[in-house]
Coordinates of C-alpha atoms and ligand atoms in Angstrom, one line a residue:
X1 CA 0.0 0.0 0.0
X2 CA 1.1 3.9 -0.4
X3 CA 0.8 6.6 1.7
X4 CA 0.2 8.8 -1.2
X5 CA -2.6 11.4 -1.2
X6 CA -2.4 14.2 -3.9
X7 CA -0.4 16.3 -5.9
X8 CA 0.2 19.7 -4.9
X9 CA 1.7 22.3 -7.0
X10 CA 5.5 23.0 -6.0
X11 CA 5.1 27.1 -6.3
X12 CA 1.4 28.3 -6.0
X13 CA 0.6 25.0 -3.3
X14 CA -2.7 24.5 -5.4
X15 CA -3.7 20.7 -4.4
X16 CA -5.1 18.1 -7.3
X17 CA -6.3 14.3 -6.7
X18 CA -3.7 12.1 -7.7
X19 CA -5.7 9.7 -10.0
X20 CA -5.6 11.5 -13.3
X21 CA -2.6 11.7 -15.7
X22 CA -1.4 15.0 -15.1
X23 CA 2.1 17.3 -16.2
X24 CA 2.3 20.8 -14.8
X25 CA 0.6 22.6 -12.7
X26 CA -2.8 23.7 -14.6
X27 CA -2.8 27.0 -12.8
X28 CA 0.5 28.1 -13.0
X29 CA 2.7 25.8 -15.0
X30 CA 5.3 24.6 -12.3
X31 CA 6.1 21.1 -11.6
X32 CA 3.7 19.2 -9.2
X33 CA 4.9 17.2 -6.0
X34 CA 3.5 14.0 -4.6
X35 CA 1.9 14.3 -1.4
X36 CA 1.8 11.6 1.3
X37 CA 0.1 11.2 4.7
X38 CA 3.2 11.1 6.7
X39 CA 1.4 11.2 9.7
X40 CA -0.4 7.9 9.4
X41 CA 3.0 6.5 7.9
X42 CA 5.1 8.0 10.6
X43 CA 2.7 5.6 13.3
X44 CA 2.7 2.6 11.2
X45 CA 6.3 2.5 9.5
X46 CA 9.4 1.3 11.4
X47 CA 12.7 2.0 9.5
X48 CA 14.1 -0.9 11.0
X49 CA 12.0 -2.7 9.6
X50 CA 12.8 -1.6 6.0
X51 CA 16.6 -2.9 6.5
X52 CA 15.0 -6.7 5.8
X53 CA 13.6 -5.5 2.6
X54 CA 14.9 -6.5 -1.3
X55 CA 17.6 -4.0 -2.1
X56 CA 15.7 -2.0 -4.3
X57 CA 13.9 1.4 -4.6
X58 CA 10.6 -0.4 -4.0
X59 CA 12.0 -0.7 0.1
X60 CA 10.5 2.3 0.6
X61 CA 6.8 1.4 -1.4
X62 CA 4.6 2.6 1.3
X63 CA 6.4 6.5 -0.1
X64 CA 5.9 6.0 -3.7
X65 CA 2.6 6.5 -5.7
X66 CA 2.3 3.1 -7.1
X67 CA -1.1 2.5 -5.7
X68 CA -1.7 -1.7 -6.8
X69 CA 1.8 -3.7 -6.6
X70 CA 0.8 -5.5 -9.9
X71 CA 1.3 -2.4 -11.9
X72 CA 5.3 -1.8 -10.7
X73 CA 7.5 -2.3 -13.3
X74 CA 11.0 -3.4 -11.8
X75 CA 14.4 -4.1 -13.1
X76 CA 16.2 -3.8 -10.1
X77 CA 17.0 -0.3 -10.1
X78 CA 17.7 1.5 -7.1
X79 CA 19.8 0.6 -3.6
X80 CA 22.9 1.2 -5.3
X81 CA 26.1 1.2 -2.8
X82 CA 27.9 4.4 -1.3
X83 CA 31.3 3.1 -1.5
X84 CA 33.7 4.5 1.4
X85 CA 36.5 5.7 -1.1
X86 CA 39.4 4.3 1.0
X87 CA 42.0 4.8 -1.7
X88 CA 41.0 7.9 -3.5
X89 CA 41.0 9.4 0.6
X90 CA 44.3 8.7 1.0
X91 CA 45.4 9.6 -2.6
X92 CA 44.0 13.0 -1.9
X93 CA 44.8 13.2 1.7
X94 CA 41.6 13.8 2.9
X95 CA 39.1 11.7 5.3
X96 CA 35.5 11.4 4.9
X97 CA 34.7 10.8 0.9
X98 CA 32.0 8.5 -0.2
X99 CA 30.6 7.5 -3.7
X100 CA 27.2 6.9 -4.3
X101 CA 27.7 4.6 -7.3
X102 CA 24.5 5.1 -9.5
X103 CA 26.3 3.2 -12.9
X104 CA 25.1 0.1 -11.6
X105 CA 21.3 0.5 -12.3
X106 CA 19.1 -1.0 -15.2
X107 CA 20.2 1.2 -18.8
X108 CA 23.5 2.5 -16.3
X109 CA 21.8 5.3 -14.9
X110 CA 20.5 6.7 -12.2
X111 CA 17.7 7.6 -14.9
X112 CA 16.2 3.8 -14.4
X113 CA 14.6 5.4 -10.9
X114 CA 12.7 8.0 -11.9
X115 CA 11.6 5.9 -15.4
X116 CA 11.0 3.0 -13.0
X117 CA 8.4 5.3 -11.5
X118 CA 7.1 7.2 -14.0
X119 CA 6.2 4.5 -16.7
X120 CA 4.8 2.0 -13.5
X121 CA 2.9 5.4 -12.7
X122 CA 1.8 6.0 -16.2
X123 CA 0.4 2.1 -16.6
X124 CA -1.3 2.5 -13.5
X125 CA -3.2 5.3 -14.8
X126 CA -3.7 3.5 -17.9
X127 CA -1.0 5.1 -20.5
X128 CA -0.8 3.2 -23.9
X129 CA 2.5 5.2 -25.7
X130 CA 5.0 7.7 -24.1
X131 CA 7.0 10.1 -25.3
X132 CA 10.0 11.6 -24.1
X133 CA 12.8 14.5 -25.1
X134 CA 16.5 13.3 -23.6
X135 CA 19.7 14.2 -23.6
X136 CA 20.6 10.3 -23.7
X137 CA 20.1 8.6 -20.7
X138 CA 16.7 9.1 -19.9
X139 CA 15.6 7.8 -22.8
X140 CA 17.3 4.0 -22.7
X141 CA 16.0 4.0 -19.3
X142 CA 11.8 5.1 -20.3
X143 CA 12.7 2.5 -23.4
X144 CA 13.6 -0.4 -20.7
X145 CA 10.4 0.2 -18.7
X146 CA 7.9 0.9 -21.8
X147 CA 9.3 -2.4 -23.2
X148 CA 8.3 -4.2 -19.6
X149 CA 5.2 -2.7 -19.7
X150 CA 3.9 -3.6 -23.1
X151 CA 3.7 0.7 -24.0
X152 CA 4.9 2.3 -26.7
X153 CA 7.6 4.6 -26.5
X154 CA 8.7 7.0 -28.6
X155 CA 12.3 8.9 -28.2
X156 CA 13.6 12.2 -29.2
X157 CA 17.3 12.9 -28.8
X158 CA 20.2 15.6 -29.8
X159 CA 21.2 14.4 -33.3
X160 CA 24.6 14.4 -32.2
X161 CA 24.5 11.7 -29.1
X162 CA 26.7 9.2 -28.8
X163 CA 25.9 6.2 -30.9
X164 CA 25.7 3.7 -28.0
X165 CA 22.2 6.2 -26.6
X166 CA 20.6 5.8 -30.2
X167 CA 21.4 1.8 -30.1
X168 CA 20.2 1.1 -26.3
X169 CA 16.7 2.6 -27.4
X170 CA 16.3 0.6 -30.8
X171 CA 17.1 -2.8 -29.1
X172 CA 14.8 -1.8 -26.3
X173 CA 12.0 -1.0 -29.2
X174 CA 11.3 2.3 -28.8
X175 CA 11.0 4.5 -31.9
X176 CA 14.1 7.1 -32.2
X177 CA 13.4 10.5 -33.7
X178 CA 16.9 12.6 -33.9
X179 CA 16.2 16.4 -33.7
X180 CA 19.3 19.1 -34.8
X181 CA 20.3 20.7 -31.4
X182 CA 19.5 20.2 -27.2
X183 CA 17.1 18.4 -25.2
X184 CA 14.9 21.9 -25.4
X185 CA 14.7 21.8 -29.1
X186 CA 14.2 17.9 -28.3
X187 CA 10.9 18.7 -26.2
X188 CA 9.6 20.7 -29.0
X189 CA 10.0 18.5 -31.7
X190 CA 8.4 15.4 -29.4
X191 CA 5.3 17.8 -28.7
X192 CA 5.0 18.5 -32.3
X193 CA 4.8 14.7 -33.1
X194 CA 2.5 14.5 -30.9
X195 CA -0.3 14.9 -32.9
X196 CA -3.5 12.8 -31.8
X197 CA -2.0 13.8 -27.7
X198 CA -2.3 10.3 -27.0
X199 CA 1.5 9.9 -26.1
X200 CA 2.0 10.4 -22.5
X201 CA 5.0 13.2 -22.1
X202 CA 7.6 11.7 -19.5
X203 CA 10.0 15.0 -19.6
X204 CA 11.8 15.9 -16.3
X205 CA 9.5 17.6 -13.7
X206 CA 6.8 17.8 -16.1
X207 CA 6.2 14.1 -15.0
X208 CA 5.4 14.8 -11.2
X209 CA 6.6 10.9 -10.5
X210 CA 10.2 10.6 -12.0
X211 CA 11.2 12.7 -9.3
X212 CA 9.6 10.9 -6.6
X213 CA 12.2 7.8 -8.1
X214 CA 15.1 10.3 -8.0
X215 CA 14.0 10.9 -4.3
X216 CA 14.8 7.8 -3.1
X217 CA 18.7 8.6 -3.3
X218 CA 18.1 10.9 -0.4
X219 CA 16.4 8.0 1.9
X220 CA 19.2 5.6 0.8
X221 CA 21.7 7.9 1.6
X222 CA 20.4 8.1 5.0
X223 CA 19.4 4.6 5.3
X224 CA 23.7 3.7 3.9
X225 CA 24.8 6.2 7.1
X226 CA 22.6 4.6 9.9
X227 CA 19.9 7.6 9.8
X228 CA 22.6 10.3 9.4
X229 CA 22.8 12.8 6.0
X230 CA 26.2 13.6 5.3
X231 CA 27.6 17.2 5.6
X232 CA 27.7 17.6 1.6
X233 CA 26.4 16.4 -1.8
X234 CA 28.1 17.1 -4.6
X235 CA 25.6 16.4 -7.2
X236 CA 26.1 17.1 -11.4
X237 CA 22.6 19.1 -12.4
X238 CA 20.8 18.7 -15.5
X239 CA 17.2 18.9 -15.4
X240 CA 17.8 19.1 -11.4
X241 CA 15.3 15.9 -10.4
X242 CA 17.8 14.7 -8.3
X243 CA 18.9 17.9 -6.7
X244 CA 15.4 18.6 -6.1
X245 CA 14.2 14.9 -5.0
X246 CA 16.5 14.4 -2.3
X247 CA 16.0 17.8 -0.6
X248 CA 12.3 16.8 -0.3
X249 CA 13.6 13.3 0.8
X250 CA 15.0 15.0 3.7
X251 CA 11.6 17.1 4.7
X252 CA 9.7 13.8 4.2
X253 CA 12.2 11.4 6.3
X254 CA 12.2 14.4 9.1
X255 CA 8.4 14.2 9.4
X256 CA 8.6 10.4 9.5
X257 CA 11.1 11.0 12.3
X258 CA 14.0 9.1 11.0
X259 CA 16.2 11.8 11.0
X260 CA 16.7 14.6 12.1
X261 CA 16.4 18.7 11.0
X262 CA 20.2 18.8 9.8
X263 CA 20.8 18.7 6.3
X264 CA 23.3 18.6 4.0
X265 CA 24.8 21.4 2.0
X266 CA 23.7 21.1 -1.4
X267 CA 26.2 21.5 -4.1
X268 CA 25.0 21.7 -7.8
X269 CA 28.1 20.9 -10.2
X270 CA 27.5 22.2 -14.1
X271 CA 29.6 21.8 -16.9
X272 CA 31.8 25.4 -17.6
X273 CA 29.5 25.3 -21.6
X274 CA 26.7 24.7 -20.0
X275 CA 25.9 26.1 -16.7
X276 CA 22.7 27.9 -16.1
X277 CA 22.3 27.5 -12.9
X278 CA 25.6 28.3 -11.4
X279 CA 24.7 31.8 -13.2
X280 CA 21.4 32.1 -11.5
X281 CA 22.9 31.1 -8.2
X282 CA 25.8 33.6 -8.4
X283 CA 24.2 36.3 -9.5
X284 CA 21.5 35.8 -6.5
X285 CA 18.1 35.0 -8.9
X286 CA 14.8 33.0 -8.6
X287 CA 15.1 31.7 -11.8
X288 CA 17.8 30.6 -14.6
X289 CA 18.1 32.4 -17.9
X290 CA 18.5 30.0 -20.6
X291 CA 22.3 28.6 -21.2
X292 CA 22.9 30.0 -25.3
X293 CA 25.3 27.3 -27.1
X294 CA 25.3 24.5 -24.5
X295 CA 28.5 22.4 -25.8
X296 CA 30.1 20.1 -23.1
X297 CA 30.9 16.1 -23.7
X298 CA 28.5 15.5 -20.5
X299 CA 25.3 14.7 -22.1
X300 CA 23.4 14.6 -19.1
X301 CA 24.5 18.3 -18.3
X302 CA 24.0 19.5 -21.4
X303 CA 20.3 21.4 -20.3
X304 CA 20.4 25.2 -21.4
X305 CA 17.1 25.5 -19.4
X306 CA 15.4 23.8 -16.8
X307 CA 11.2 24.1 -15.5
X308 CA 12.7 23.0 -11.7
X309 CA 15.4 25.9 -11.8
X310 CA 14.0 27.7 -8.8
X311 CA 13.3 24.4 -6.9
X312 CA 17.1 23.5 -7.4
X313 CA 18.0 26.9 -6.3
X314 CA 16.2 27.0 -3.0
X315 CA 18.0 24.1 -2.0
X316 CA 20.8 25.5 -2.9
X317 CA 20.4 28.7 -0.7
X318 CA 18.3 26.7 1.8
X319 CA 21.0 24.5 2.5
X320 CA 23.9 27.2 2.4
X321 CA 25.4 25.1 -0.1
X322 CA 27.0 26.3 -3.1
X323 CA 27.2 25.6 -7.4
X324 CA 30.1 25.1 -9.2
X325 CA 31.3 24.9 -12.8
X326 CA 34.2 22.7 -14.1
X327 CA 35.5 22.2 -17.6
X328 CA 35.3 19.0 -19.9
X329 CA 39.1 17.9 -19.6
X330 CA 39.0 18.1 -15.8
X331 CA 35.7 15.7 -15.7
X332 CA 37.5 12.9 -17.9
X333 CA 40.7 13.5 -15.9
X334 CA 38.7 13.3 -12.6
X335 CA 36.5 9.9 -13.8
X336 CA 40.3 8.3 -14.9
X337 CA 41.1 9.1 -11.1
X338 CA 37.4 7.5 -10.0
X339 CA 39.0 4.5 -12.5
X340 CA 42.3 4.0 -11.3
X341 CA 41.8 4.5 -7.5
X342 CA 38.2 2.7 -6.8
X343 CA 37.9 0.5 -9.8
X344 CA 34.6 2.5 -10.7
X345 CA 34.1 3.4 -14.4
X346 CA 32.6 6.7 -14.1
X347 CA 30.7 8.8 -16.9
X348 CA 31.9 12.2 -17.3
X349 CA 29.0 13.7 -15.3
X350 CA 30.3 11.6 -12.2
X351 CA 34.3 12.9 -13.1
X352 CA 32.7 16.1 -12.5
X353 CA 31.6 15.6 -9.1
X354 CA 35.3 14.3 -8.2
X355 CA 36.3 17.2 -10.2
X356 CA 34.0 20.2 -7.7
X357 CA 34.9 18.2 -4.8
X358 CA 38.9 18.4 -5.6
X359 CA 37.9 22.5 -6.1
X360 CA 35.9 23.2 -3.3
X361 CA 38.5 21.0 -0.9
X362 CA 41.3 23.5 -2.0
X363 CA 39.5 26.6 -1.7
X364 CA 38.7 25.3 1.6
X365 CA 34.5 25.4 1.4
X366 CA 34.9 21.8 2.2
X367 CA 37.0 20.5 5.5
X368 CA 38.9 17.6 5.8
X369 CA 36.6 15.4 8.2
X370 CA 33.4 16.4 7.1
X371 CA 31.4 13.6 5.5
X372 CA 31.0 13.9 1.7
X373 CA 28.8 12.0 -0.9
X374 CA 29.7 12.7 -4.0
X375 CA 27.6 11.2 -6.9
X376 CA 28.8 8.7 -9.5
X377 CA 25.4 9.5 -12.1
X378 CA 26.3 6.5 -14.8
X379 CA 28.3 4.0 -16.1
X380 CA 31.1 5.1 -18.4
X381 CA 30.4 2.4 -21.1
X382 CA 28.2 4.4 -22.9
X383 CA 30.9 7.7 -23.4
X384 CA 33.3 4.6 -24.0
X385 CA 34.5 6.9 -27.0
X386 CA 35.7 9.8 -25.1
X387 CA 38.5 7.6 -24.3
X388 CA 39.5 5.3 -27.1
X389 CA 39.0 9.0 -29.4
X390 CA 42.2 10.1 -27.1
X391 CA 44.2 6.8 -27.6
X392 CA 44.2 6.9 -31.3
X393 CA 45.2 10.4 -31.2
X394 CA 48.1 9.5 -29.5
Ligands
LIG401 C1 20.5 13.1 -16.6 C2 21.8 12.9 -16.1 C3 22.4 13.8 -15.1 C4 21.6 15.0 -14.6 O1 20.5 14.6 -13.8 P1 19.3 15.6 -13.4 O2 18.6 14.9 -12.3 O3 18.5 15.7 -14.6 O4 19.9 16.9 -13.0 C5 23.6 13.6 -14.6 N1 24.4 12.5 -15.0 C6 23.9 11.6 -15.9 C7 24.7 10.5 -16.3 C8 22.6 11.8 -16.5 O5 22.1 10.9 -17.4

């Protein structure tokens, strides 16, 4: 059973049922949160209780919106490990650095949680086709679970993505549409296919249930440290989902009493071409201006403009944490370093967190000591050419 109640609008708090397909916010076009009687699930959950559970995402059913069991559509996503970096500590002299290692899920991505979630929601509520614009990732990841669930599912990526994105979504059966430019131009070209409206649009935050997939990083996180949250989480932003998912994590796992009211300090790492909200948070406003030419061999960064910009920069400010760009040559350098010392092969998007963590460590926003997760988002087989490009060059 779930907990789940309604859906209430993440900016102007306006409350709808949860039973209808919905995107944004009919009043005021802002992305719509899941709401759950915590109260009746505080009195009738016991976290230690969840530790005998499968090591999934589903451990924590009773806070997802999957109302009948038969309609969850697993792979095994979710419950990946946060590795206590042993080596890469003592390489870089510092004590307290973990990994959350998301390249382990279904497609290699931490996308398969909020796809997991989104297409089990979307079947629930009785979707036929979906439809989605991606940057790469997210689109394998909707493929995998549309294929489970007997959907259609149609993809629209950048033109220019790395082959292995365009193959994972043909084997998976979904129908590929390449589109000249970003995941923006992306959305437009998917809503313009949409003719008849009878595909179901899956896009970040304008799906209110991918994020509540992406949320469960937050509980595990907590869960992995024995109830704690760490002092920091270095997290590489795109759409945000994640960002945004674990911070209400946190509010949800306070009201449920298994931790407490610290929180981490939120850190948002963007690639230096593409890095809207970095901007926004520097220059101190509610919402990001749209990134022009967004070029930067992190696919999953490569977002000029995000609908969940002001939810990712409350948590930002919120959690006194800070944003950070870095460039491409320091992500690959930082994901061999990920390779080398912890046998992980990261995606560029998870060099970059190594990357802002090495950065904020040496301007000293970061002490030795204080407890660190820093986010591996995806496996590197996928950007498997960034590397062997460089070798023949040599
Ligand atoms: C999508 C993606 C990101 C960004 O995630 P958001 O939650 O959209 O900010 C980071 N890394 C990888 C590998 C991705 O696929």
């Amino acid at each position: 059973m779930t907990f789940l109640t309604d859906l209430q609008c993440s900016y102007c708090d306006k409350r709808y049922d949860a039973d209808s397909l919905r995107n944004l916010c009919p009043s005021c076009g802002k992305p719509l949160f899941a709401r759950y009687d915590l109260v009746g699930a505080k009195s009738r959950l016991d976290r230690d209780e969840i530790r005998s559970r499968p090591e999934d995402l589903w451990r924590y059913r009773e806070l997802l919106p999957i109302r009948d069991t038969r309609n969850i559509l697993t792979l095994g996503e979710g419950f990946m490990p946060l590795v206590h970096a042993t080596r890469l500590e003592s390489e870089l002299g510092f004590d307290g650095l973990y990994i959350k290692d998301e390249g382990l899920n279904p497609t290699g991505s931490f996308k398969a949680r909020g796809l997991s979630l989104a297409v089990s929601k979307a079947k629930e509520l009785g979707v036929r086709a979906l439809s989605i614009p991606s940057a790469g990732n997210a689109a394998g990841a909707m493929s995998a679970y549309a294929a489970l669930g007997g959907m259609e599912s149609h993809v629209f990526m950048p033109a220019d993505v790395p082959q292995p994105f365009i193959a994972e979504c043909e084997a998976l059966g979904a129908s590929v549409t390449l589109v000249e430019g970003v995941i923006t131009d992306c959305a437009r070209i998917a809503a313009e296919h949409n003719t008849d409206g009878d595909r179901f649009d899956v896009s970040t935050l304008k799906e209110p249930y991918r994020l509540e997939g992406k949320k469960t990083m937050g509980y595990e996180i907590c869960e992995q440290l024995g109830w704690e949250v760490p002092d920091v989480i270095i997290y590489p932003t795109g759409g945000g989902t994640g960002l945004v998912g674990m911070w209400k994590a946190f509010d949800e796992l306070q009201a449920l009493g298994w931790i407490n009211s610290k929180r981490p300090r939120m850190v948002t790492v963007q690639a230096q071409g593409c890095a809207p909200i970095v901007r926004a948070f520097h220059e101190g406003t509610e919402f990001a201006e749209p990134w022009e030419g967004a070029a930067t061999i992190a696919d999953g960064l490569r977002v000029p403009a995000a609908i969940g910009d002001f939810l990712m920069l409350n948590a930002l400010r919120a959690s006194s944490g800070t944003a950070v760009t870095v460039p491409d040559d320091a992500m690959l350098e930082a994901a061999n370093t990920l390779g080398r010392t912890q046998g992980i092969f990261a995606c560029p998007e998870g060099g970059a967190s190594l990357a802002a963590f090495e950065e904020l460590r040496s301007s000293g926003w970061i002490e030795n000591g204080e407890r660190v997760v820093i986010f591996n988002t995806g496996s590197g087989h996928k950007y498997a050419h960034l590397w062997s490009g460089s070798r023949a060059a040599d």
